[in-house]
PDB file of C-alpha atoms in Angstrom:
ATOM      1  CA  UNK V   1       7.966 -65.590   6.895  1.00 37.00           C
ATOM      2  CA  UNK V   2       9.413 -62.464   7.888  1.00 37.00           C
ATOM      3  CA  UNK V   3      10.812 -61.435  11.525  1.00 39.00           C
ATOM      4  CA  UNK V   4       8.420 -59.042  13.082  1.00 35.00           C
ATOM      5  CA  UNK V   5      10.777 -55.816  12.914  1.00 37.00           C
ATOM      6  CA  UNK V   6      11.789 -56.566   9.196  1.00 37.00           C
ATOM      7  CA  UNK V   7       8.164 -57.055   8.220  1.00 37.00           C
ATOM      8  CA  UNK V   8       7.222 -53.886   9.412  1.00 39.00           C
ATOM      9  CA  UNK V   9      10.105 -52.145   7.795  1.00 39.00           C
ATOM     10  CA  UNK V  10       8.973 -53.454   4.388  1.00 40.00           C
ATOM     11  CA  UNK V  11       5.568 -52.467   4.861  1.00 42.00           C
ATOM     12  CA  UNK V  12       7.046 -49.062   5.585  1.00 41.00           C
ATOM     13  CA  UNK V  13       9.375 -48.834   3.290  1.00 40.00           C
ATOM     14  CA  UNK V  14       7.160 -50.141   0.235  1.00 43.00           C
ATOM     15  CA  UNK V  15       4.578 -47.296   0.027  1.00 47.00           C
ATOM     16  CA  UNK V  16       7.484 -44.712   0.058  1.00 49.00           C
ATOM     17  CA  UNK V  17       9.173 -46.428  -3.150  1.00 46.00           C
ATOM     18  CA  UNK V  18       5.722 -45.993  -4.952  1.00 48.00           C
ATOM     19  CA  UNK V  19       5.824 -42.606  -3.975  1.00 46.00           C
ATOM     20  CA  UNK V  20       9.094 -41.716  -5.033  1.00 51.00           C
ATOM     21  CA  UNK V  21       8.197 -43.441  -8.146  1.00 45.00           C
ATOM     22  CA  UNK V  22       5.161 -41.490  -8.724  1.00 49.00           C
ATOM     23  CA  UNK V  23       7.428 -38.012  -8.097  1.00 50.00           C
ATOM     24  CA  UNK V  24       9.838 -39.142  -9.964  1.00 51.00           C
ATOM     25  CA  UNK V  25       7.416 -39.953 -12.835  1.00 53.00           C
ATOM     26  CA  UNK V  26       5.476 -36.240 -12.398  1.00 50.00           C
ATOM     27  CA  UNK V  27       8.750 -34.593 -12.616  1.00 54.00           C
ATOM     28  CA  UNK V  28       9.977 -35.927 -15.395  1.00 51.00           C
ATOM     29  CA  UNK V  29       6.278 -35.295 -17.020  1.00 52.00           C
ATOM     30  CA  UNK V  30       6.759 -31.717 -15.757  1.00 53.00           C
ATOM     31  CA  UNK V  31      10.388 -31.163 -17.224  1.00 48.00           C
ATOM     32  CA  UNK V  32       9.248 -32.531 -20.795  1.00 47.00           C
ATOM     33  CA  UNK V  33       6.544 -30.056 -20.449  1.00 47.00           C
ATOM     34  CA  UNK V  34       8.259 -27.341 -19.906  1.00 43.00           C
ATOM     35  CA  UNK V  35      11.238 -28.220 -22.700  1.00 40.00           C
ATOM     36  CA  UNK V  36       8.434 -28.396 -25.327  1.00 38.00           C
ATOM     37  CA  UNK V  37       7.000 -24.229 -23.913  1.00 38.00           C
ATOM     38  CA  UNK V  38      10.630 -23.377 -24.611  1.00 39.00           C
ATOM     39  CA  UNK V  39      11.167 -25.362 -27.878  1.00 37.00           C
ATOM     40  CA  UNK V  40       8.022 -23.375 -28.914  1.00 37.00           C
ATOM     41  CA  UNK V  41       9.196 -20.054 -27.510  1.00 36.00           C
ATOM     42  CA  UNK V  42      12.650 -20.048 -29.044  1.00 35.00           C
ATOM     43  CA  UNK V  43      11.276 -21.468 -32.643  1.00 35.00           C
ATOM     44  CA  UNK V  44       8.697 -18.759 -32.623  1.00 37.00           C
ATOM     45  CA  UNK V  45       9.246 -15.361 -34.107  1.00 39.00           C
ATOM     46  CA  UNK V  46      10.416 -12.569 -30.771  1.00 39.00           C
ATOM     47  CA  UNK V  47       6.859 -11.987 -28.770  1.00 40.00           C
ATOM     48  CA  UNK V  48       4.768 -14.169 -30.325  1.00 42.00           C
ATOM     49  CA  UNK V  49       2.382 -16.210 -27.898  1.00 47.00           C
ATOM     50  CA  UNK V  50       3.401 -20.022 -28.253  1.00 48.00           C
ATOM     51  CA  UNK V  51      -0.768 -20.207 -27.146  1.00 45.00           C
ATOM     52  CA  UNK V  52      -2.380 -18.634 -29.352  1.00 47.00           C
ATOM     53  CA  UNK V  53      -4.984 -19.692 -31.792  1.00 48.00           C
ATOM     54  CA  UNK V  54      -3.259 -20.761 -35.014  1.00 52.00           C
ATOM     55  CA  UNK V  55      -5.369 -18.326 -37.532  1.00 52.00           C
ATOM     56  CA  UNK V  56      -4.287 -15.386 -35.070  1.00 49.00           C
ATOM     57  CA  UNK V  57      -0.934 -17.114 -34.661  1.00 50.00           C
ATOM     58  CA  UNK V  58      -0.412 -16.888 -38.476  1.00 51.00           C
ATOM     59  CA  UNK V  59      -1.280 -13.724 -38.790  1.00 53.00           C
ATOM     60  CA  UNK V  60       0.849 -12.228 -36.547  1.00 67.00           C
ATOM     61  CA  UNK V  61       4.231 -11.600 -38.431  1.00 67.00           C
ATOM     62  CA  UNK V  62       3.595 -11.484 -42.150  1.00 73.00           C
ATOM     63  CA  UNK V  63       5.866 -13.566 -43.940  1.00 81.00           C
ATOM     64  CA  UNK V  64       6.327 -11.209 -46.658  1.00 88.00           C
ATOM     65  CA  UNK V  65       5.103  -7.485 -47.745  1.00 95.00           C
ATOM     66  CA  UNK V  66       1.289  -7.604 -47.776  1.00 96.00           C
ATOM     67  CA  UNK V  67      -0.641  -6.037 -51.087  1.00 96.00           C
ATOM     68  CA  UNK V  68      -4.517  -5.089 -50.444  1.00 97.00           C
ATOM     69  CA  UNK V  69      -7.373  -2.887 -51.314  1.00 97.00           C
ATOM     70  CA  UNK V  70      -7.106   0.118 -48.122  1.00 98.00           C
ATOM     71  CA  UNK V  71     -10.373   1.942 -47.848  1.00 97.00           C
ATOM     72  CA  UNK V  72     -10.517   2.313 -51.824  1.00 96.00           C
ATOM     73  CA  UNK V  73      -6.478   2.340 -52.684  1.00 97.00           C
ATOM     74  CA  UNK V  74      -4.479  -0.230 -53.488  1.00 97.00           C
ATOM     75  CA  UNK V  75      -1.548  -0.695 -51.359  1.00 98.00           C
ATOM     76  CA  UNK V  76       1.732  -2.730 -50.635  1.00 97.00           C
ATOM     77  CA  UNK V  77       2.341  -2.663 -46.700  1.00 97.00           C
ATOM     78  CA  UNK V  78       5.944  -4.225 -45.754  1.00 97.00           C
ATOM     79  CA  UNK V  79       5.956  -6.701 -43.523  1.00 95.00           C
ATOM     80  CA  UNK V  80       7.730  -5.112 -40.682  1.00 95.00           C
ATOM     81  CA  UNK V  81       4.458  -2.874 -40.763  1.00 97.00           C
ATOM     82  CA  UNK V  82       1.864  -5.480 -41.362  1.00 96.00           C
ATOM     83  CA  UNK V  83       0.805  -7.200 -38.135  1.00 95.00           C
ATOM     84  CA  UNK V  84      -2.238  -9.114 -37.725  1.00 93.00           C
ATOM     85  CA  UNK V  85      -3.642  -8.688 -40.721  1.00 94.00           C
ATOM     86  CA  UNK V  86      -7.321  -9.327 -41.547  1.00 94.00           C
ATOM     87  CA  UNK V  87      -8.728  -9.149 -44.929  1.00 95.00           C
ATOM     88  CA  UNK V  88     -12.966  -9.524 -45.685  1.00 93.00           C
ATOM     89  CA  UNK V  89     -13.793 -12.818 -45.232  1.00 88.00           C
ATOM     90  CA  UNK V  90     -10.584 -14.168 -42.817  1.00 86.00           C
ATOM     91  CA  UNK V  91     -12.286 -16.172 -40.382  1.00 75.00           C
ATOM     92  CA  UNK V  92     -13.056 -14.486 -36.774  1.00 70.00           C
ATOM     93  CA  UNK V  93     -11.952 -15.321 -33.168  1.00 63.00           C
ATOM     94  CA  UNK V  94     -11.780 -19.049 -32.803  1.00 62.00           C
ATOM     95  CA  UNK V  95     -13.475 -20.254 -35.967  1.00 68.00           C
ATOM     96  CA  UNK V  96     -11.346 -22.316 -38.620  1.00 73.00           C
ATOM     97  CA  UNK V  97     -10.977 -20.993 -41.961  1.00 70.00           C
ATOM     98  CA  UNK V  98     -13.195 -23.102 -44.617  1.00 68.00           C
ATOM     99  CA  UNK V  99     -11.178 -24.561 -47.843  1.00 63.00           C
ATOM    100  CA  UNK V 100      -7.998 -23.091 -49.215  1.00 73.00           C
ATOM    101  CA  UNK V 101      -6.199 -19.315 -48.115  1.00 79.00           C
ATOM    102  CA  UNK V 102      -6.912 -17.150 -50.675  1.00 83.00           C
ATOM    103  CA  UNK V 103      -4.726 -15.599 -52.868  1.00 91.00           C
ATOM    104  CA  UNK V 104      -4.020 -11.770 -52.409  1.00 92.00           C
ATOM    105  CA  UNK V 105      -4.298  -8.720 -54.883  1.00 94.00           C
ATOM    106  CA  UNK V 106      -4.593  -5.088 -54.802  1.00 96.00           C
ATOM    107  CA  UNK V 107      -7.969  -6.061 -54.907  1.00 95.00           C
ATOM    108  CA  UNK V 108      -8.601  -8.114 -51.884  1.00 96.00           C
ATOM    109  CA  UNK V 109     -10.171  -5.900 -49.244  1.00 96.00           C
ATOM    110  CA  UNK V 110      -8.380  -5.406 -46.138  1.00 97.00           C
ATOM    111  CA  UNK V 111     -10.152  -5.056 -42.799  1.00 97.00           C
ATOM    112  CA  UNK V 112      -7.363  -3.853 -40.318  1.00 96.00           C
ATOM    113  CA  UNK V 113      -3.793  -4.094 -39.486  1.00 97.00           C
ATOM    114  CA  UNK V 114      -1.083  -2.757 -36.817  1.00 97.00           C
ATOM    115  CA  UNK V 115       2.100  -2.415 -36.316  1.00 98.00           C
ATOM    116  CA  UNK V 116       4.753  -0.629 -34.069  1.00 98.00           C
ATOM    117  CA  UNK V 117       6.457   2.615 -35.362  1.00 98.00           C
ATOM    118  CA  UNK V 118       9.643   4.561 -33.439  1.00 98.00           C
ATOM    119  CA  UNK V 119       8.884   8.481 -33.602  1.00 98.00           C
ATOM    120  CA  UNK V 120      10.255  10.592 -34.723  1.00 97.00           C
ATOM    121  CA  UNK V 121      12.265   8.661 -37.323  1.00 98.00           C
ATOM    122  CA  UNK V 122       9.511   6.035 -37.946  1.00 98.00           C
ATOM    123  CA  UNK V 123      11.216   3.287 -38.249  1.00 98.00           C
ATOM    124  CA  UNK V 124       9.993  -0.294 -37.746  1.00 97.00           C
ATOM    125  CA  UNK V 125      10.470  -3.517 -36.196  1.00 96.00           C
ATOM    126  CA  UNK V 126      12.824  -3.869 -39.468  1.00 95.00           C
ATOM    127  CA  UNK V 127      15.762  -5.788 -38.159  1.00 95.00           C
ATOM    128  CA  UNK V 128      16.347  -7.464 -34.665  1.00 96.00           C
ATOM    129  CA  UNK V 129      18.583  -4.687 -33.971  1.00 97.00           C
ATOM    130  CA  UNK V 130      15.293  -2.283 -34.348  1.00 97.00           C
ATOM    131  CA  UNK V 131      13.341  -5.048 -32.309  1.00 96.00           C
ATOM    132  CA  UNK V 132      16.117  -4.834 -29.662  1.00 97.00           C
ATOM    133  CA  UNK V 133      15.632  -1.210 -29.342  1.00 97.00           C
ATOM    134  CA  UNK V 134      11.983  -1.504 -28.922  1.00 97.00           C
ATOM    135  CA  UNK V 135      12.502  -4.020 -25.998  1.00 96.00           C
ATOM    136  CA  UNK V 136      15.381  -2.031 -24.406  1.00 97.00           C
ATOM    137  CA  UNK V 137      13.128   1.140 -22.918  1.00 97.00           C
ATOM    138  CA  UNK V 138      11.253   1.218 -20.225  1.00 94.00           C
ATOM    139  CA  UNK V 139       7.175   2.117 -20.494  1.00 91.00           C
ATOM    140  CA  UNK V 140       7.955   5.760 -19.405  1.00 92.00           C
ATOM    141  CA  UNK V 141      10.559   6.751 -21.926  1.00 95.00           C
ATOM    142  CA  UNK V 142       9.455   4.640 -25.065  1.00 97.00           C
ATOM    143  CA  UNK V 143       9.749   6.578 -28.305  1.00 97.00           C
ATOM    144  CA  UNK V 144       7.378   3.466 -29.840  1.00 98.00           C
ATOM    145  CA  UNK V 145       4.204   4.214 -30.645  1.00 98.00           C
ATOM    146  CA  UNK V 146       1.597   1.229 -31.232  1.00 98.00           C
ATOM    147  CA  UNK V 147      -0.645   2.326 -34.959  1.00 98.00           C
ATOM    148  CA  UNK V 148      -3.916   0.537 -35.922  1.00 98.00           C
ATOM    149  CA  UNK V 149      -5.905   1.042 -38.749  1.00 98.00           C
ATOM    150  CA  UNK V 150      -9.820   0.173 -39.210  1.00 98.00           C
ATOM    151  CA  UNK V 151     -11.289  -0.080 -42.824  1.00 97.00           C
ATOM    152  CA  UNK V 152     -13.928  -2.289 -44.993  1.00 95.00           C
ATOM    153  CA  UNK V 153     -16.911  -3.449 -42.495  1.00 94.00           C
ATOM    154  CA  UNK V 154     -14.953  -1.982 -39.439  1.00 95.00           C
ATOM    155  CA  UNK V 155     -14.765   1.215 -40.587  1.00 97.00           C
ATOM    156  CA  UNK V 156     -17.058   3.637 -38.755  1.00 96.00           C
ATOM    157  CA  UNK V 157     -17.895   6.196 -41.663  1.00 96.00           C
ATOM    158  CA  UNK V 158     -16.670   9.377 -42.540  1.00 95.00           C
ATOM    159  CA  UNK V 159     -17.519  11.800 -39.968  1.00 96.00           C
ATOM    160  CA  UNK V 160     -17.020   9.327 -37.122  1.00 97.00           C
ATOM    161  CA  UNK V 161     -14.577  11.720 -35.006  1.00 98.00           C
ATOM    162  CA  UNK V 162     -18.044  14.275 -35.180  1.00 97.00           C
ATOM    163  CA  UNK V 163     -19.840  11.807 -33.509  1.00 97.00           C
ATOM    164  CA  UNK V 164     -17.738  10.201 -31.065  1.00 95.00           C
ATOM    165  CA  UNK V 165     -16.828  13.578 -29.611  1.00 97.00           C
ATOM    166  CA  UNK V 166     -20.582  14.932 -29.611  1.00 96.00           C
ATOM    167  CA  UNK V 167     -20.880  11.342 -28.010  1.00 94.00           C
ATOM    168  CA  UNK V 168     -18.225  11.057 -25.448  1.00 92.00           C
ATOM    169  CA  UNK V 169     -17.238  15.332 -24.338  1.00 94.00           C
ATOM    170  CA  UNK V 170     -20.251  16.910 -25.493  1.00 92.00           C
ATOM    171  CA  UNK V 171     -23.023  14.781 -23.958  1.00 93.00           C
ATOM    172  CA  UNK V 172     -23.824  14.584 -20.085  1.00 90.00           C
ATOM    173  CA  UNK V 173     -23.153  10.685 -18.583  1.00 89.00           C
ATOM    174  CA  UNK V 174     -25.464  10.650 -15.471  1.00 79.00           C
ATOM    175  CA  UNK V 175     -23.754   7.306 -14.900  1.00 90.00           C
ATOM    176  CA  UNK V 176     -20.317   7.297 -15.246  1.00 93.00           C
ATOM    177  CA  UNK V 177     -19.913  11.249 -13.671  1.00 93.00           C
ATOM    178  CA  UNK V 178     -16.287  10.755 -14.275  1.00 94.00           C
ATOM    179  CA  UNK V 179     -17.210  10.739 -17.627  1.00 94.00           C
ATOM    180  CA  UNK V 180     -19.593  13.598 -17.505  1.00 94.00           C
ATOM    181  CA  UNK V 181     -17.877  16.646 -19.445  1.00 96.00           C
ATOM    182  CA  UNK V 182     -16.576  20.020 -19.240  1.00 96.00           C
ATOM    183  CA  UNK V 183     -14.891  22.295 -21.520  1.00 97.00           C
ATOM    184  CA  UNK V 184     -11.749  23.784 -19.573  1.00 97.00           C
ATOM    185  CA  UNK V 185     -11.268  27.514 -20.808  1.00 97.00           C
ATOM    186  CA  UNK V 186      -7.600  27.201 -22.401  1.00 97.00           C
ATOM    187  CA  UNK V 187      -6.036  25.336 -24.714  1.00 97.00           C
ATOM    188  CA  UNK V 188      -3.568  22.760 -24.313  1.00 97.00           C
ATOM    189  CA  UNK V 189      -0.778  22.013 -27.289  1.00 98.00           C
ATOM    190  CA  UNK V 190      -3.452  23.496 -29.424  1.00 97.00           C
ATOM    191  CA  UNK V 191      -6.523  21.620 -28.297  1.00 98.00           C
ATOM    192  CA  UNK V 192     -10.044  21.951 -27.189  1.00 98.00           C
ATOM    193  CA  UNK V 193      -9.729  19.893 -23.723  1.00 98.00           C
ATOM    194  CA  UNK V 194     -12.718  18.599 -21.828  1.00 98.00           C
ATOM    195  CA  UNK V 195     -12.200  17.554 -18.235  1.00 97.00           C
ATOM    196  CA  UNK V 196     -14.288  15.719 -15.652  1.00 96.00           C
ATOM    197  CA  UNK V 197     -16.884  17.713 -13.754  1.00 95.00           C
ATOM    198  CA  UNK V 198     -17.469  17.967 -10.371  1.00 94.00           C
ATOM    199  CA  UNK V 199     -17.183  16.579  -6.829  1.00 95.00           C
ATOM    200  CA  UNK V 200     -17.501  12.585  -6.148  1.00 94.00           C
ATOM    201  CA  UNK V 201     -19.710  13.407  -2.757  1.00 93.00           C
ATOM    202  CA  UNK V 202     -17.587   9.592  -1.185  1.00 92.00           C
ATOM    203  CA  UNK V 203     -14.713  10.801  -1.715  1.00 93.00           C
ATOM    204  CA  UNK V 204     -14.830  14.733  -1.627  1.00 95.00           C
ATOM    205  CA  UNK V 205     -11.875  14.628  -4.492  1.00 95.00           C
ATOM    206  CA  UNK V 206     -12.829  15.688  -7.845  1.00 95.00           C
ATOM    207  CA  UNK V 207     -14.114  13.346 -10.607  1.00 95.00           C
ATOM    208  CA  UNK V 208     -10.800  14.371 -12.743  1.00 96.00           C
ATOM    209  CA  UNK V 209      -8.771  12.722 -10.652  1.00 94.00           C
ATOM    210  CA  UNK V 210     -10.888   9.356 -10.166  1.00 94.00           C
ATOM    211  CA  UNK V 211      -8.904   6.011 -11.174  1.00 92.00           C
ATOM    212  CA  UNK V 212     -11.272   5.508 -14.343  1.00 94.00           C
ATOM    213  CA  UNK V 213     -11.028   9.360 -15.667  1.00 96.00           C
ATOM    214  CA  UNK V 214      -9.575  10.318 -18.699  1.00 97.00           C
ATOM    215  CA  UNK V 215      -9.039  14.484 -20.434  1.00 97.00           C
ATOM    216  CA  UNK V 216     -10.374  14.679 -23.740  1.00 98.00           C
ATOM    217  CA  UNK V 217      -8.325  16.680 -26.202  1.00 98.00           C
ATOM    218  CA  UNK V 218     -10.021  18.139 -29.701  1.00 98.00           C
ATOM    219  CA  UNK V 219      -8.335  19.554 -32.558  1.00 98.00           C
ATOM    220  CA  UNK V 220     -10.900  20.809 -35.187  1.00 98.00           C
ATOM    221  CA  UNK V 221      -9.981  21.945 -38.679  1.00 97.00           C
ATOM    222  CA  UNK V 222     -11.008  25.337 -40.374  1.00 95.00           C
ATOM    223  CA  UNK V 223     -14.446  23.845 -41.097  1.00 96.00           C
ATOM    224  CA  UNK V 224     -14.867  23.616 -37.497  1.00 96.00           C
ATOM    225  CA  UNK V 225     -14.748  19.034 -38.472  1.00 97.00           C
ATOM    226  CA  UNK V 226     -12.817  17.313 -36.004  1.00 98.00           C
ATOM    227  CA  UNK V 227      -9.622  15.768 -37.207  1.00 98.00           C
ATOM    228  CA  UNK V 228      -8.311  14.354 -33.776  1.00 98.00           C
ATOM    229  CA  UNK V 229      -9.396  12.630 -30.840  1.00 98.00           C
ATOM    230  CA  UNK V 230      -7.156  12.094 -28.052  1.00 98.00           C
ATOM    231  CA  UNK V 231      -8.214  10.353 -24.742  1.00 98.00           C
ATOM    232  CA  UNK V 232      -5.197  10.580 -22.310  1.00 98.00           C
ATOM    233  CA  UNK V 233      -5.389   8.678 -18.426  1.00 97.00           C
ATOM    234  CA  UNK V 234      -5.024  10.735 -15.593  1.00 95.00           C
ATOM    235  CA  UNK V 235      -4.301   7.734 -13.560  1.00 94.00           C
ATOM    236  CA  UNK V 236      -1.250   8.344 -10.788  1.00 91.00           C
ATOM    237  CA  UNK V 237       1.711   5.938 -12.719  1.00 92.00           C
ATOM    238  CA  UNK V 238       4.882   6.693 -14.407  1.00 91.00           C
ATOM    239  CA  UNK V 239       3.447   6.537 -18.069  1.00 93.00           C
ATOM    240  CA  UNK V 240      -0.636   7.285 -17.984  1.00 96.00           C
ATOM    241  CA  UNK V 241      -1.337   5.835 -22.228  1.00 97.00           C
ATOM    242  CA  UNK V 242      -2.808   8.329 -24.701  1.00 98.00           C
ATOM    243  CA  UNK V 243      -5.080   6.869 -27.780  1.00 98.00           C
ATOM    244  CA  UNK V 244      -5.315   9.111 -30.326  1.00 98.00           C
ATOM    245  CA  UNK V 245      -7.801   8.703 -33.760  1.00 98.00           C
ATOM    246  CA  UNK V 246      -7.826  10.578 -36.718  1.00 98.00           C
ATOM    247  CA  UNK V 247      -9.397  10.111 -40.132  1.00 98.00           C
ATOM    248  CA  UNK V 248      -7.441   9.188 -43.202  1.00 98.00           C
ATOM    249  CA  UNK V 249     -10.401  10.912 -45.239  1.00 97.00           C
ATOM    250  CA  UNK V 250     -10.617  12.214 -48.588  1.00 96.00           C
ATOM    251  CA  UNK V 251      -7.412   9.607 -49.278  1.00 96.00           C
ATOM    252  CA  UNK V 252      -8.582   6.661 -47.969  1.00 97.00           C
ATOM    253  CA  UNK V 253     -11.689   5.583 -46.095  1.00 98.00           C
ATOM    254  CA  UNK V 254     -10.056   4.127 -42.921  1.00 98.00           C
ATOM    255  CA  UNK V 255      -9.473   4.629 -39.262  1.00 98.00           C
ATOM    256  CA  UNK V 256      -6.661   4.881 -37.408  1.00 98.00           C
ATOM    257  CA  UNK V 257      -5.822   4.594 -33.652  1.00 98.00           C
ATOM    258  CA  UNK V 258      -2.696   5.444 -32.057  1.00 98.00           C
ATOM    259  CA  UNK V 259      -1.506   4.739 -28.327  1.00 98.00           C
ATOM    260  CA  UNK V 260       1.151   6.513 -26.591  1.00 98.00           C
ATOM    261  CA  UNK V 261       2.498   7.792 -23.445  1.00 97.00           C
ATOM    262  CA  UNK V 262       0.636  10.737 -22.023  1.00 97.00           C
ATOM    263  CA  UNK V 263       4.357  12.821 -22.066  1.00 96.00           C
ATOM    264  CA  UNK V 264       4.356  12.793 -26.146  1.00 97.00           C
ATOM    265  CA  UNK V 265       1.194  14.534 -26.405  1.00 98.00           C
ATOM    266  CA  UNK V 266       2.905  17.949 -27.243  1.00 98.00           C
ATOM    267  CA  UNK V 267       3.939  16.230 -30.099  1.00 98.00           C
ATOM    268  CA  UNK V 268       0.526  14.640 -31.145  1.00 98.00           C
ATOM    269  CA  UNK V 269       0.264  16.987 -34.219  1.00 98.00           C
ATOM    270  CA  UNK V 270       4.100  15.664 -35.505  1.00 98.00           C
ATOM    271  CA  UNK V 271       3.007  12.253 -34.451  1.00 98.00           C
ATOM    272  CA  UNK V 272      -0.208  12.186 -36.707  1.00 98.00           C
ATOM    273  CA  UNK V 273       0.471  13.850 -39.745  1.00 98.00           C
ATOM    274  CA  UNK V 274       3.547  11.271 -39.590  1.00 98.00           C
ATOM    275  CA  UNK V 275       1.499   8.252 -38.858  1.00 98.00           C
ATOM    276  CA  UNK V 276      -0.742   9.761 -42.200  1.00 98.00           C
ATOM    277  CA  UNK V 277       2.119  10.543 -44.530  1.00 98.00           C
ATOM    278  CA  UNK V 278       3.541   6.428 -43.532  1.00 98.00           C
ATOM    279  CA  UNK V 279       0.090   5.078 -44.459  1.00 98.00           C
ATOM    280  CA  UNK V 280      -0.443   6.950 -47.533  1.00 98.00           C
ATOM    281  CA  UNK V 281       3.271   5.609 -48.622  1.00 97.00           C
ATOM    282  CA  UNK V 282       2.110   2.566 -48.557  1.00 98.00           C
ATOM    283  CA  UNK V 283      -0.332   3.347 -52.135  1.00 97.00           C
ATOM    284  CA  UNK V 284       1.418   1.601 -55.155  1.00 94.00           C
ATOM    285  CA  UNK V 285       0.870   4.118 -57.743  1.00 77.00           C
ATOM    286  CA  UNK V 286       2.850   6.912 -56.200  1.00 51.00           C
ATOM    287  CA  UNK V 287       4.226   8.514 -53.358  1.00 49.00           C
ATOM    288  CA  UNK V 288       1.122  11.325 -53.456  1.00 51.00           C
ATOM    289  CA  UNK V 289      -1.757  10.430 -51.905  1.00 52.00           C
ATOM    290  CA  UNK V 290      -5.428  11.420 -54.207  1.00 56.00           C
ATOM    291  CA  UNK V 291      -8.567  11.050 -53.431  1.00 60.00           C
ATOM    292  CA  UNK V 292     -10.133   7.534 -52.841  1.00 61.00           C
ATOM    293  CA  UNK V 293     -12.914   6.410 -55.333  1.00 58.00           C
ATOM    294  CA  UNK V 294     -16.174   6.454 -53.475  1.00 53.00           C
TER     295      UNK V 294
END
């Protein structure tokens, strides 16, 4: 039987040693966890999301250059330009693909793709030199652009940048007033521009300059068709973004959507017709773009 003052000290002292037991085992738990998120991380391709789901994980970098049918032409996309790729039939967002991959052909339809591009040299995320230089400027000053293109089932139709601006500038928004239109009497860089009308009575500041509002730019062609949309933030921050869609009709029947900073828009003309002309490189048969087959 134990003295008095040493059995007290061992009932004291016991439920500490369990606890630094238990710490001991959570740490070491935690460390293992955290070597395995940086085993993943540094075994993983640069930016790629150790998390995310393995058909969007896969699709990510392509291994090699990617062939496909691209609203009606047959193309061969390098890799360093073929991100996320999605082809008819790819399974969507958190569904498992069913039997084997298929193979790919100029035939296989694609659906959409992205990819990073340095203006004005357009060059790509080619070599980790070229991926260093992406990384190495700040929001503000990037020369990158990000590029997506929409075709197959998620293409909207020829005439879509009609629409969306009859939709969006041209039609009054009794909800959203910051969205509710007005077309400013001068140009800018060439374009139509359509600002927020308007007072906001709680504030007293104008609707132009509310934290959701975004200017409108239009650039229609002889016809008096648009053939560019550009939707630039007026938020207050160092580098409001700019998306910017344009049509890659008669060549191809596809979309495509550009994001930049809101300081490259005097250069929106160079930047599209050099996003185009990179696309329509990507057709097998030639280097000149013809028609696509209806």
């Amino acid at each position: 039987m134990l003295p008095i003052k040493q059995k007290h000290m061992s009932q004291a002292t016991k439920p500490r040693w369990k606890k630094r037991v238990l710490w001991l085992l959570l740490g070491t738990l935690g460390l293992t966890c955290l070597l395995v998120i940086w085993w993943r991380t540094a075994s993983a391709p640069a930016s790629t999301n150790p998390f995310e789901p393995p058909e969007m994980a896969a699709s990510r970098y392509a291994p090699r250059d990617v062939m496909g049918d691209l609203g009606g032409v047959p193309v061969t996309i390098p890799r360093h330009f073929a991100n996320y790729v999605e082809y008819e039939g790819d399974p969507s967002w958190g569904e498992k693909r069913q039997g084997s991959k298929p193979e790919r052909t100029h035939q296989s339809k694609l659906v959409s793709f992205g990819y990073y591009t340095r203006f004005p040299d357009m060059a790509g995320e080619s070599s980790a030199e070229l991926i260093k230089d992406k990384r190495s400027y700040s929001s503000s000053k990037t020369p990158w652009i990000s590029v997506g293109i929409n075709t197959g089932k998620d293409y909207p139709g020829d005439g879509f940048l009609d629409r969306w601006t009859h939709a969006t500038a041209e039609t009054p928004n009794v909800i959203l007033k910051y969205e509710n239109y007005e077309k400013l009497p001068v140009k800018e860089h060439g374009l139509t521009v359509y600002a927020a009308a308007g007072i906001d009575p709680k504030t007293g500041k104008p609707y132009r300059v509310d934290t959701n509002a975004e200017d409108v730019f239009v650039s229609r062609d002889k016809s008096g068709r648009v053939d560019a949309h550009i939707q630039c933030s007026n938020r207050n921050v160092p580098a409001p973004p700019c998306t910017h869609d344009f049509s890659l009709e008669p060549y191809m029947h596809a979309k495509v959507y550009l994001s930049y900073r809101r300081s490259q828009l005097a250069n929106w003309r160079e930047i599209q017709e050099a996003v185009r002309q990179q696309i329509l490189d990507f057709k097998v048969e030639s280097k000149t773009a013809e028609p696509a087959k209806p």
